Coordinates of N, CA, C and O in Angstrom, one line a residue:
M263 N 103.5 79.7 116.8 CA 103.7 81.0 116.3 C 102.4 81.7 116.1 O 101.5 81.1 115.6
N264 N 102.3 82.9 116.6 CA 101.0 83.6 116.4 C 100.9 84.1 115.0 O 101.8 84.6 114.4
A265 N 99.7 83.8 114.4 CA 99.4 84.2 113.0 C 99.2 85.7 112.9 O 99.2 86.2 111.8
G266 N 98.9 86.4 114.0 CA 98.7 87.8 113.9 C 97.4 88.2 113.3 O 96.4 87.4 113.4
Y267 N 97.4 89.3 112.6 CA 96.2 89.8 111.9 C 96.5 90.1 110.5 O 97.6 90.2 110.1
T268 N 95.4 90.3 109.7 CA 95.5 90.6 108.3 C 94.6 91.9 108.1 O 93.7 92.2 108.9
F269 N 95.0 92.5 107.0 CA 94.3 93.7 106.6 C 94.2 93.7 105.0 O 95.2 93.4 104.4
H270 N 93.1 94.1 104.5 CA 93.0 94.1 103.0 C 92.9 95.6 102.5 O 92.2 96.4 103.1
W271 N 93.6 95.8 101.5 CA 93.7 97.2 100.9 C 93.6 97.0 99.4 O 94.3 96.1 98.8
V272 N 92.9 97.9 98.7 CA 92.9 97.8 97.2 C 93.8 98.9 96.7 O 93.7 100.1 96.8
S273 N 94.9 98.3 96.0 CA 95.9 99.2 95.4 C 95.5 99.5 94.0 O 94.6 98.9 93.4
P274 N 96.2 100.4 93.3 CA 95.9 100.7 91.9 C 96.1 99.5 91.0 O 95.6 99.4 89.9
L275 N 96.9 98.5 91.5 CA 97.1 97.3 90.7 C 96.3 96.1 91.2 O 96.5 95.0 90.7
G276 N 95.4 96.3 92.1 CA 94.5 95.2 92.6 C 94.6 95.0 94.1 O 95.4 95.7 94.8
P277 N 93.8 94.1 94.6 CA 93.7 93.9 96.0 C 95.0 93.4 96.6 O 95.7 92.5 96.0
I278 N 95.4 93.8 97.8 CA 96.6 93.4 98.5 C 96.1 93.0 99.9 O 95.3 93.6 100.5
T279 N 96.8 91.9 100.4 CA 96.6 91.5 101.8 C 97.9 91.7 102.5 O 99.0 91.4 102.1
L280 N 97.7 92.4 103.7 CA 98.8 92.6 104.6 C 98.7 91.7 105.8 O 97.5 91.4 106.2
A281 N 99.8 91.3 106.4 CA 99.8 90.5 107.6 C 100.7 91.2 108.6 O 101.8 91.7 108.2
G282 N 100.4 91.1 109.8 CA 101.2 91.7 110.8 C 101.0 91.1 112.2 O 100.0 90.5 112.5
E283 N 102.0 91.4 113.0 CA 102.0 90.9 114.4 C 102.6 92.1 115.2 O 103.6 92.6 114.9
G284 N 101.9 92.5 116.3 CA 102.3 93.5 117.1 C 102.6 94.8 116.3 O 101.7 95.3 115.6
N285 N 103.8 95.3 116.3 CA 104.2 96.5 115.6 C 104.9 96.2 114.3 O 105.6 97.2 113.8
V286 N 104.9 95.0 113.7 CA 105.7 94.7 112.6 C 104.8 94.1 111.5 O 103.8 93.4 111.7
L287 N 105.2 94.4 110.2 CA 104.6 93.8 109.1 C 105.3 92.5 108.8 O 106.5 92.4 108.7
T288 N 104.5 91.4 108.6 CA 105.1 90.1 108.3 C 104.7 89.6 106.9 O 105.3 88.6 106.5
G289 N 103.8 90.2 106.2 CA 103.5 89.8 104.9 C 102.8 90.9 104.1 O 102.1 91.7 104.7
L290 N 103.0 90.8 102.8 CA 102.2 91.7 101.9 C 102.2 91.0 100.5 O 103.3 90.8 99.9
W291 N 101.0 90.7 100.1 CA 100.9 89.9 98.8 C 99.7 90.5 98.0 O 98.7 91.0 98.5
F292 N 99.9 90.5 96.7 CA 98.8 90.8 95.8 C 97.9 89.5 95.9 O 98.4 88.4 95.9
D293 N 96.6 89.8 96.1 CA 95.7 88.6 96.3 C 95.8 87.7 95.2 O 95.8 88.0 94.0
G294 N 96.0 86.4 95.5 CA 96.0 85.3 94.5 C 97.4 85.1 94.0 O 97.6 84.2 93.1
Q295 N 98.4 85.8 94.4 CA 99.7 85.6 93.8 C 100.3 84.2 94.3 O 99.9 83.7 95.2
K296 N 101.3 83.8 93.5 CA 102.0 82.6 93.9 C 102.7 82.8 95.2 O 103.1 83.8 95.5
Y297 N 102.7 81.7 96.0 CA 103.3 81.7 97.4 C 102.5 82.7 98.3 O 103.1 83.3 99.2
F298 N 101.2 82.9 98.1 CA 100.4 83.7 99.0 C 100.6 83.2 100.4 O 100.7 82.0 100.6
G299 N 100.4 84.1 101.4 CA 100.6 83.7 102.8 C 99.8 82.5 103.2 O 98.6 82.4 102.8
E300 N 100.3 81.7 104.1 CA 99.6 80.6 104.7 C 99.3 80.9 106.1 O 100.0 81.6 106.8
H301 N 98.3 80.2 106.6 CA 97.9 80.3 108.1 C 97.8 81.8 108.5 O 98.4 82.2 109.6
L302 N 97.1 82.6 107.8 CA 97.0 84.0 108.1 C 95.9 84.1 109.2 O 94.9 83.4 109.3
G303 N 96.1 85.1 110.0 CA 95.2 85.4 111.1 C 93.9 86.1 110.6 O 93.8 86.4 109.4
P304 N 93.0 86.4 111.5 CA 91.8 87.1 111.2 C 92.1 88.6 110.9 O 93.1 89.1 111.1
A305 N 91.1 89.2 110.3 CA 91.2 90.6 110.0 C 91.3 91.4 111.3 O 90.7 91.0 112.3
G306 N 92.1 92.4 111.3 CA 92.3 93.2 112.5 C 92.9 94.6 112.2 O 93.3 94.8 111.0
E307 N 93.0 95.4 113.2 CA 93.7 96.7 113.0 C 95.0 96.7 113.8 O 95.0 96.4 115.0
L308 N 96.0 97.1 113.1 CA 97.3 97.3 113.8 C 97.9 98.6 113.2 O 97.7 98.9 112.1
P309 N 98.6 99.4 114.1 CA 99.2 100.6 113.6 C 100.1 100.4 112.4 O 100.1 101.2 111.5
V310 N 100.8 99.3 112.3 CA 101.7 99.0 111.2 C 100.9 98.9 109.9 O 101.4 99.2 108.8
F311 N 99.6 98.5 109.9 CA 98.8 98.5 108.7 C 98.5 99.9 108.2 O 98.6 100.2 107.0
R312 N 98.2 100.8 109.1 CA 98.0 102.2 108.7 C 99.3 102.8 108.1 O 99.3 103.5 107.1
E313 N 100.4 102.5 108.8 CA 101.7 103.0 108.4 C 102.0 102.5 107.0 O 102.5 103.2 106.1
T314 N 101.8 101.2 106.8 CA 102.1 100.6 105.5 C 101.2 101.1 104.4 O 101.7 101.4 103.3
V315 N 99.9 101.3 104.6 CA 99.0 101.9 103.6 C 99.5 103.3 103.3 O 99.5 103.7 102.1
Q316 N 99.9 104.1 104.2 CA 100.4 105.4 103.9 C 101.6 105.3 103.1 O 101.8 106.1 102.1
W317 N 102.5 104.4 103.4 CA 103.7 104.2 102.6 C 103.3 103.8 101.1 O 103.9 104.3 100.2
L318 N 102.4 102.9 101.0 CA 102.0 102.4 99.7 C 101.3 103.5 98.9 O 101.5 103.6 97.7
E319 N 100.5 104.4 99.6 CA 99.9 105.5 98.8 C 100.9 106.4 98.2 O 100.7 106.9 97.1
V320 N 102.0 106.7 99.0 CA 103.0 107.5 98.4 C 103.7 106.8 97.3 O 103.9 107.4 96.2
Y321 N 104.0 105.5 97.5 CA 104.6 104.7 96.4 C 103.8 104.7 95.1 O 104.3 104.9 94.1
F322 N 102.5 104.4 95.3 CA 101.7 104.3 94.1 C 101.4 105.7 93.5 O 100.9 105.7 92.3
S323 N 101.7 106.7 94.1 CA 101.6 108.1 93.5 C 102.8 108.4 92.7 O 102.9 109.4 92.0
G324 N 103.8 107.4 92.6 CA 105.0 107.6 91.8 C 106.1 108.3 92.5 O 107.1 108.8 91.8
H325 N 106.2 108.3 93.8 CA 107.2 108.9 94.5 C 107.9 107.9 95.4 O 107.3 106.9 95.9
D326 N 109.2 108.1 95.8 CA 109.9 107.3 96.7 C 109.3 107.6 98.1 O 109.5 108.7 98.6
P327 N 108.8 106.5 98.7 CA 108.2 106.7 100.0 C 109.2 106.7 101.2 O 108.8 106.9 102.3
G328 N 110.4 106.5 100.9 CA 111.4 106.5 102.0 C 111.5 105.2 102.7 O 111.0 104.1 102.2
P329 N 112.0 105.2 104.0 CA 112.1 104.0 104.8 C 110.8 103.3 104.9 O 109.7 103.9 105.1
T330 N 110.9 102.0 104.9 CA 109.7 101.1 105.1 C 109.2 101.1 106.5 O 110.0 101.3 107.5
P331 N 107.9 100.8 106.7 CA 107.5 100.4 108.1 C 108.3 99.2 108.6 O 108.9 98.5 107.8
P332 N 108.2 99.0 109.9 CA 108.9 97.9 110.4 C 108.5 96.5 109.9 O 107.3 96.3 109.8
I333 N 109.4 95.7 109.5 CA 109.2 94.4 108.8 C 109.9 93.3 109.6 O 111.0 93.5 110.0
L334 N 109.2 92.2 109.8 CA 109.8 91.0 110.3 C 109.7 89.9 109.3 O 108.6 89.5 108.9
L335 N 110.9 89.5 108.8 CA 110.9 88.4 107.8 C 111.3 87.1 108.4 O 112.1 87.1 109.3
R336 N 110.6 86.0 107.9 CA 110.9 84.7 108.4 C 111.2 83.8 107.2 O 110.4 83.7 106.3
G337 N 112.4 83.1 107.3 CA 112.7 82.2 106.2 C 114.0 81.5 106.6 O 114.6 81.7 107.7
T338 N 114.5 80.8 105.6 CA 115.8 80.1 105.8 C 116.9 81.1 105.8 O 116.7 82.3 105.4
A339 N 118.1 80.7 106.3 CA 119.2 81.6 106.3 C 119.5 82.1 104.9 O 119.8 83.3 104.7
F340 N 119.4 81.2 103.9 CA 119.7 81.7 102.5 C 118.6 82.7 102.0 O 118.9 83.7 101.4
Q341 N 117.3 82.4 102.3 CA 116.3 83.3 101.9 C 116.5 84.7 102.6 O 116.4 85.7 101.9
M342 N 116.8 84.7 103.9 CA 117.1 85.9 104.6 C 118.2 86.7 103.9 O 118.1 87.9 103.8
A343 N 119.3 86.0 103.5 CA 120.4 86.7 102.9 C 119.9 87.3 101.5 O 120.3 88.5 101.2
V344 N 119.1 86.6 100.8 CA 118.6 87.1 99.5 C 117.7 88.3 99.8 O 117.8 89.4 99.1
W345 N 116.8 88.2 100.7 CA 115.9 89.3 101.0 C 116.6 90.5 101.5 O 116.2 91.7 101.2
E346 N 117.7 90.4 102.2 CA 118.5 91.5 102.6 C 119.1 92.2 101.4 O 119.2 93.4 101.4
Q347 N 119.6 91.4 100.4 CA 120.1 92.0 99.2 C 119.0 92.8 98.5 O 119.3 93.9 97.9
L348 N 117.8 92.3 98.5 CA 116.7 93.0 97.8 C 116.5 94.3 98.5 O 116.2 95.3 97.8
R349 N 116.5 94.3 99.8 CA 116.2 95.6 100.5 C 117.3 96.6 100.2 O 117.0 97.8 100.5
A350 N 118.4 96.2 99.7 CA 119.5 97.2 99.4 C 119.4 97.8 98.0 O 120.1 98.7 97.7
V351 N 118.4 97.3 97.2 CA 118.3 97.8 95.9 C 117.5 99.1 95.9 O 116.3 99.1 96.4
P352 N 118.1 100.3 95.6 CA 117.4 101.6 95.7 C 116.1 101.7 94.8 O 116.1 101.1 93.8
Y353 N 115.3 102.6 95.2 CA 114.1 102.9 94.5 C 114.5 103.4 93.1 O 115.5 104.1 92.9
G354 N 113.8 102.9 92.1 CA 114.1 103.3 90.7 C 115.3 102.6 90.1 O 115.7 102.9 88.9
E355 N 115.9 101.6 90.8 CA 117.1 100.9 90.2 C 116.7 99.4 90.1 O 115.7 99.0 90.8
T356 N 117.5 98.7 89.4 CA 117.3 97.2 89.3 C 118.6 96.5 89.5 O 119.7 97.1 89.5
T357 N 118.5 95.2 89.8 CA 119.6 94.4 89.9 C 119.3 93.1 89.2 O 118.2 92.9 88.7
T358 N 120.2 92.1 89.1 CA 120.0 90.8 88.5 C 120.1 89.7 89.5 O 120.7 89.9 90.6
Y359 N 119.5 88.6 89.1 CA 119.6 87.4 90.0 C 121.1 87.0 90.1 O 121.6 86.7 91.2
G360 N 121.8 87.1 89.0 CA 123.3 86.8 89.1 C 124.1 87.8 90.0 O 125.0 87.3 90.7
A361 N 123.7 89.0 90.0 CA 124.4 90.0 90.8 C 124.2 89.6 92.3 O 125.1 89.7 93.1
I362 N 122.9 89.3 92.6 CA 122.6 88.9 94.0 C 123.4 87.6 94.4 O 124.0 87.5 95.4
A363 N 123.4 86.7 93.4 CA 124.2 85.4 93.7 C 125.6 85.7 93.9 O 126.2 85.1 94.9
R364 N 126.2 86.6 93.1 CA 127.6 86.9 93.3 C 127.9 87.6 94.7 O 128.9 87.3 95.4
A365 N 127.0 88.5 95.1 CA 127.1 89.1 96.4 C 127.0 88.2 97.5 O 127.8 88.2 98.5
I366 N 126.1 87.2 97.5 CA 126.0 86.3 98.5 C 127.1 85.3 98.5 O 127.7 84.9 99.6
A367 N 127.6 84.9 97.4 CA 128.8 84.0 97.3 C 130.0 84.7 98.0 O 130.7 84.1 98.7
A368 N 130.2 86.0 97.6 CA 131.3 86.7 98.2 C 131.1 86.8 99.8 O 132.1 86.6 100.5
Q369 N 129.9 87.1 100.2 CA 129.7 87.1 101.7 C 130.1 85.8 102.4 O 130.5 85.8 103.5
R370 N 129.8 84.7 101.7 CA 130.0 83.4 102.2 C 131.3 82.8 101.9 O 131.6 81.6 102.2
G371 N 132.2 83.5 101.2 CA 133.5 83.0 100.8 C 133.4 81.9 99.8 O 134.3 81.0 99.7
L372 N 132.4 81.9 98.9 CA 132.3 80.9 97.9 C 132.7 81.5 96.5 O 132.6 82.7 96.3
E373 N 133.1 80.6 95.6 CA 133.4 81.0 94.3 C 132.1 81.4 93.5 O 132.1 82.3 92.7
T374 N 131.1 80.6 93.6 CA 129.9 80.8 92.9 C 128.7 80.5 93.7 O 128.7 79.9 94.8
M375 N 127.5 81.0 93.2 CA 126.2 80.7 93.9 C 125.2 80.6 92.7 O 125.3 81.3 91.7
S376 N 124.2 79.8 92.9 CA 123.2 79.6 91.8 C 122.3 80.8 91.7 O 121.6 81.1 92.7
A377 N 122.2 81.4 90.5 CA 121.2 82.4 90.3 C 119.8 81.8 90.3 O 118.9 82.5 90.7
Q378 N 119.7 80.6 90.0 CA 118.3 79.9 90.1 C 117.9 79.8 91.5 O 116.7 80.0 91.8
A379 N 118.8 79.5 92.4 CA 118.5 79.4 93.8 C 118.1 80.8 94.3 O 117.1 80.9 95.1
V380 N 118.8 81.8 93.9 CA 118.4 83.2 94.2 C 117.0 83.5 93.7 O 116.2 84.0 94.5
G381 N 116.7 83.1 92.5 CA 115.4 83.3 91.9 C 114.3 82.6 92.8 O 113.2 83.2 93.0
S382 N 114.5 81.4 93.2 CA 113.6 80.8 94.1 C 113.3 81.5 95.4 O 112.2 81.7 95.8
A383 N 114.4 82.0 96.0 CA 114.2 82.8 97.2 C 113.5 84.1 97.0 O 112.7 84.5 97.8
V384 N 113.9 84.8 95.9 CA 113.2 86.0 95.5 C 111.7 85.8 95.4 O 110.9 86.6 95.9
G385 N 111.3 84.7 94.7 CA 109.9 84.4 94.5 C 109.1 84.2 95.8 O 107.9 84.3 95.8
R386 N 109.8 83.8 96.8 CA 109.2 83.5 98.1 C 109.2 84.6 99.1 O 108.9 84.5 100.2
N387 N 109.6 85.8 98.6 CA 109.6 87.0 99.4 C 108.2 87.2 100.0 O 107.3 87.4 99.2
P388 N 108.1 87.2 101.3 CA 106.7 87.4 101.9 C 106.2 88.8 102.0 O 105.1 89.1 102.4
V389 N 107.1 89.8 101.7 CA 106.7 91.2 101.8 C 106.9 91.9 100.5 O 107.9 92.7 100.4
S390 N 106.0 91.7 99.5 CA 106.2 92.3 98.2 C 106.2 93.8 98.3 O 105.7 94.4 99.3
I391 N 106.8 94.4 97.4 CA 106.9 95.8 97.2 C 107.8 96.5 98.2 O 108.8 97.1 97.8
L392 N 107.6 96.3 99.5 CA 108.5 96.9 100.5 C 109.8 96.2 100.5 O 110.8 96.9 100.7
V393 N 109.9 94.9 100.3 CA 111.1 94.2 100.0 C 111.0 94.0 98.5 O 110.3 93.1 98.0
P394 N 111.7 94.8 97.8 CA 111.5 95.0 96.4 C 111.9 94.0 95.4 O 112.8 94.2 94.6
C395 N 111.3 92.8 95.5 CA 111.7 91.7 94.6 C 111.3 92.1 93.1 O 111.9 91.5 92.2
H396 N 110.5 93.0 92.9 CA 110.2 93.4 91.5 C 111.3 94.1 90.9 O 111.3 94.3 89.6
R397 N 112.3 94.5 91.6 CA 113.5 95.2 91.0 C 114.6 94.3 90.5 O 115.7 94.7 90.1
V398 N 114.3 93.0 90.5 CA 115.3 92.0 90.0 C 114.9 91.6 88.6 O 113.7 91.2 88.4
V399 N 115.8 91.7 87.7 CA 115.5 91.4 86.3 C 116.5 90.4 85.8 O 117.5 90.0 86.5
G400 N 116.3 89.8 84.7 CA 117.2 88.8 84.1 C 118.5 89.4 83.7 O 118.7 90.7 83.7
A401 N 119.5 88.6 83.4 CA 120.9 89.0 83.1 C 120.9 90.0 81.9 O 121.7 90.9 81.9
N402 N 120.0 89.8 81.0 CA 119.9 90.7 79.8 C 119.0 91.9 80.0 O 118.7 92.7 79.1
G403 N 118.5 92.1 81.3 CA 117.7 93.2 81.6 C 116.2 93.0 81.3 O 115.4 93.8 81.6
A404 N 115.9 91.7 80.9 CA 114.5 91.4 80.6 C 113.7 91.1 81.9 O 114.3 90.7 82.9
L405 N 112.4 91.4 81.8 CA 111.5 91.0 82.9 C 111.4 89.5 83.0 O 111.1 88.8 82.0
T406 N 111.7 89.0 84.2 CA 111.6 87.5 84.4 C 110.9 87.3 85.8 O 111.2 88.1 86.7
G407 N 110.1 86.4 85.9 CA 109.5 85.9 87.2 C 109.0 87.0 88.1 O 109.8 88.0 88.3
Y408 N 107.8 86.9 88.6 CA 107.3 87.7 89.6 C 106.1 87.0 90.2 O 105.2 86.7 89.4
A409 N 106.1 86.7 91.4 CA 105.0 85.9 92.0 C 103.6 86.6 91.8 O 102.6 85.9 91.7
G410 N 103.6 87.9 91.7 CA 102.4 88.6 91.5 C 102.0 88.8 90.1 O 100.9 89.3 89.8
G411 N 102.8 88.3 89.1 CA 102.6 88.4 87.7 C 103.5 89.5 87.0 O 103.7 90.5 87.6
L412 N 103.9 89.2 85.8 CA 104.8 90.1 85.1 C 104.2 91.4 84.8 O 104.9 92.4 84.8
D413 N 102.8 91.4 84.6 CA 102.2 92.7 84.4 C 102.3 93.7 85.6 O 102.6 94.8 85.4
K414 N 102.2 93.1 86.8 CA 102.4 93.9 88.0 C 103.8 94.3 88.2 O 104.1 95.5 88.5
K415 N 104.8 93.4 87.9 CA 106.2 93.8 88.0 C 106.5 94.9 87.0 O 107.2 95.9 87.5
A416 N 106.0 94.9 85.8 CA 106.3 96.0 84.8 C 105.7 97.3 85.3 O 106.3 98.3 85.2
A417 N 104.5 97.2 85.9 CA 103.8 98.4 86.4 C 104.5 99.0 87.5 O 104.7 100.2 87.6
L418 N 105.0 98.2 88.5 CA 105.8 98.7 89.6 C 107.1 99.4 89.1 O 107.4 100.4 89.6
L419 N 107.8 98.8 88.2 CA 109.0 99.4 87.7 C 108.7 100.7 86.9 O 109.5 101.6 87.0
R420 N 107.6 100.7 86.2 CA 107.2 102.0 85.5 C 106.9 103.1 86.5 O 107.3 104.2 86.3
L421 N 106.3 102.7 87.7 CA 106.1 103.7 88.7 C 107.4 104.3 89.2 O 107.4 105.5 89.6
E422 N 108.4 103.5 89.2 CA 109.7 103.9 89.7 C 110.6 104.6 88.5 O 111.8 104.8 88.7
G423 N 110.0 104.8 87.4 CA 110.7 105.5 86.3 C 111.5 104.6 85.4 O 112.3 105.0 84.6
R424 N 111.3 103.2 85.5 CA 111.9 102.3 84.6 C 111.0 102.0 83.4 O 109.9 101.8 83.6
A425 N 111.6 102.0 82.2 CA 110.8 101.7 81.0 C 110.7 100.3 80.7 O 111.7 99.7 80.2
F426 N 109.6 99.6 81.0 CA 109.4 98.2 80.7 C 108.0 98.2 80.1 O 107.1 98.9 80.5
A427 N 107.8 97.3 79.1 CA 106.5 97.1 78.4 C 105.5 96.5 79.4 O 105.8 95.9 80.4

């Protein structure tokens, strides 16, 4: 598998590393976050990096940037199902791990699905912000888990008009 290229950008919340191959984004992490990308390629220039930075600049200005640049996600079938659920959560809204678990259980014809398993897959999302794992909260609406840190999760939700400490 080609590791592609990386690009570093400094966001209002700290440095971010982007990874991409060809015309698709394959990773976006706050530097040093849990589950940071492995086997990343060398620094390089790809059009998707410019497109992603433009998207992020609109996002960090407090506006809905609209459709994301092209993304290629790689993971298990379960992770992919969870990440697709994340992509369906609209800007400025939140969901819960339990709601995602129920949706996937329904898709698979199961009675139940583990919210903890969903949480594990959410935490391994390789394209932070664009695949909005920060929009997942606990059953009681509390901030829980975020590979980039709860301070960043709260800041991202505040950008989207959600009131979290």
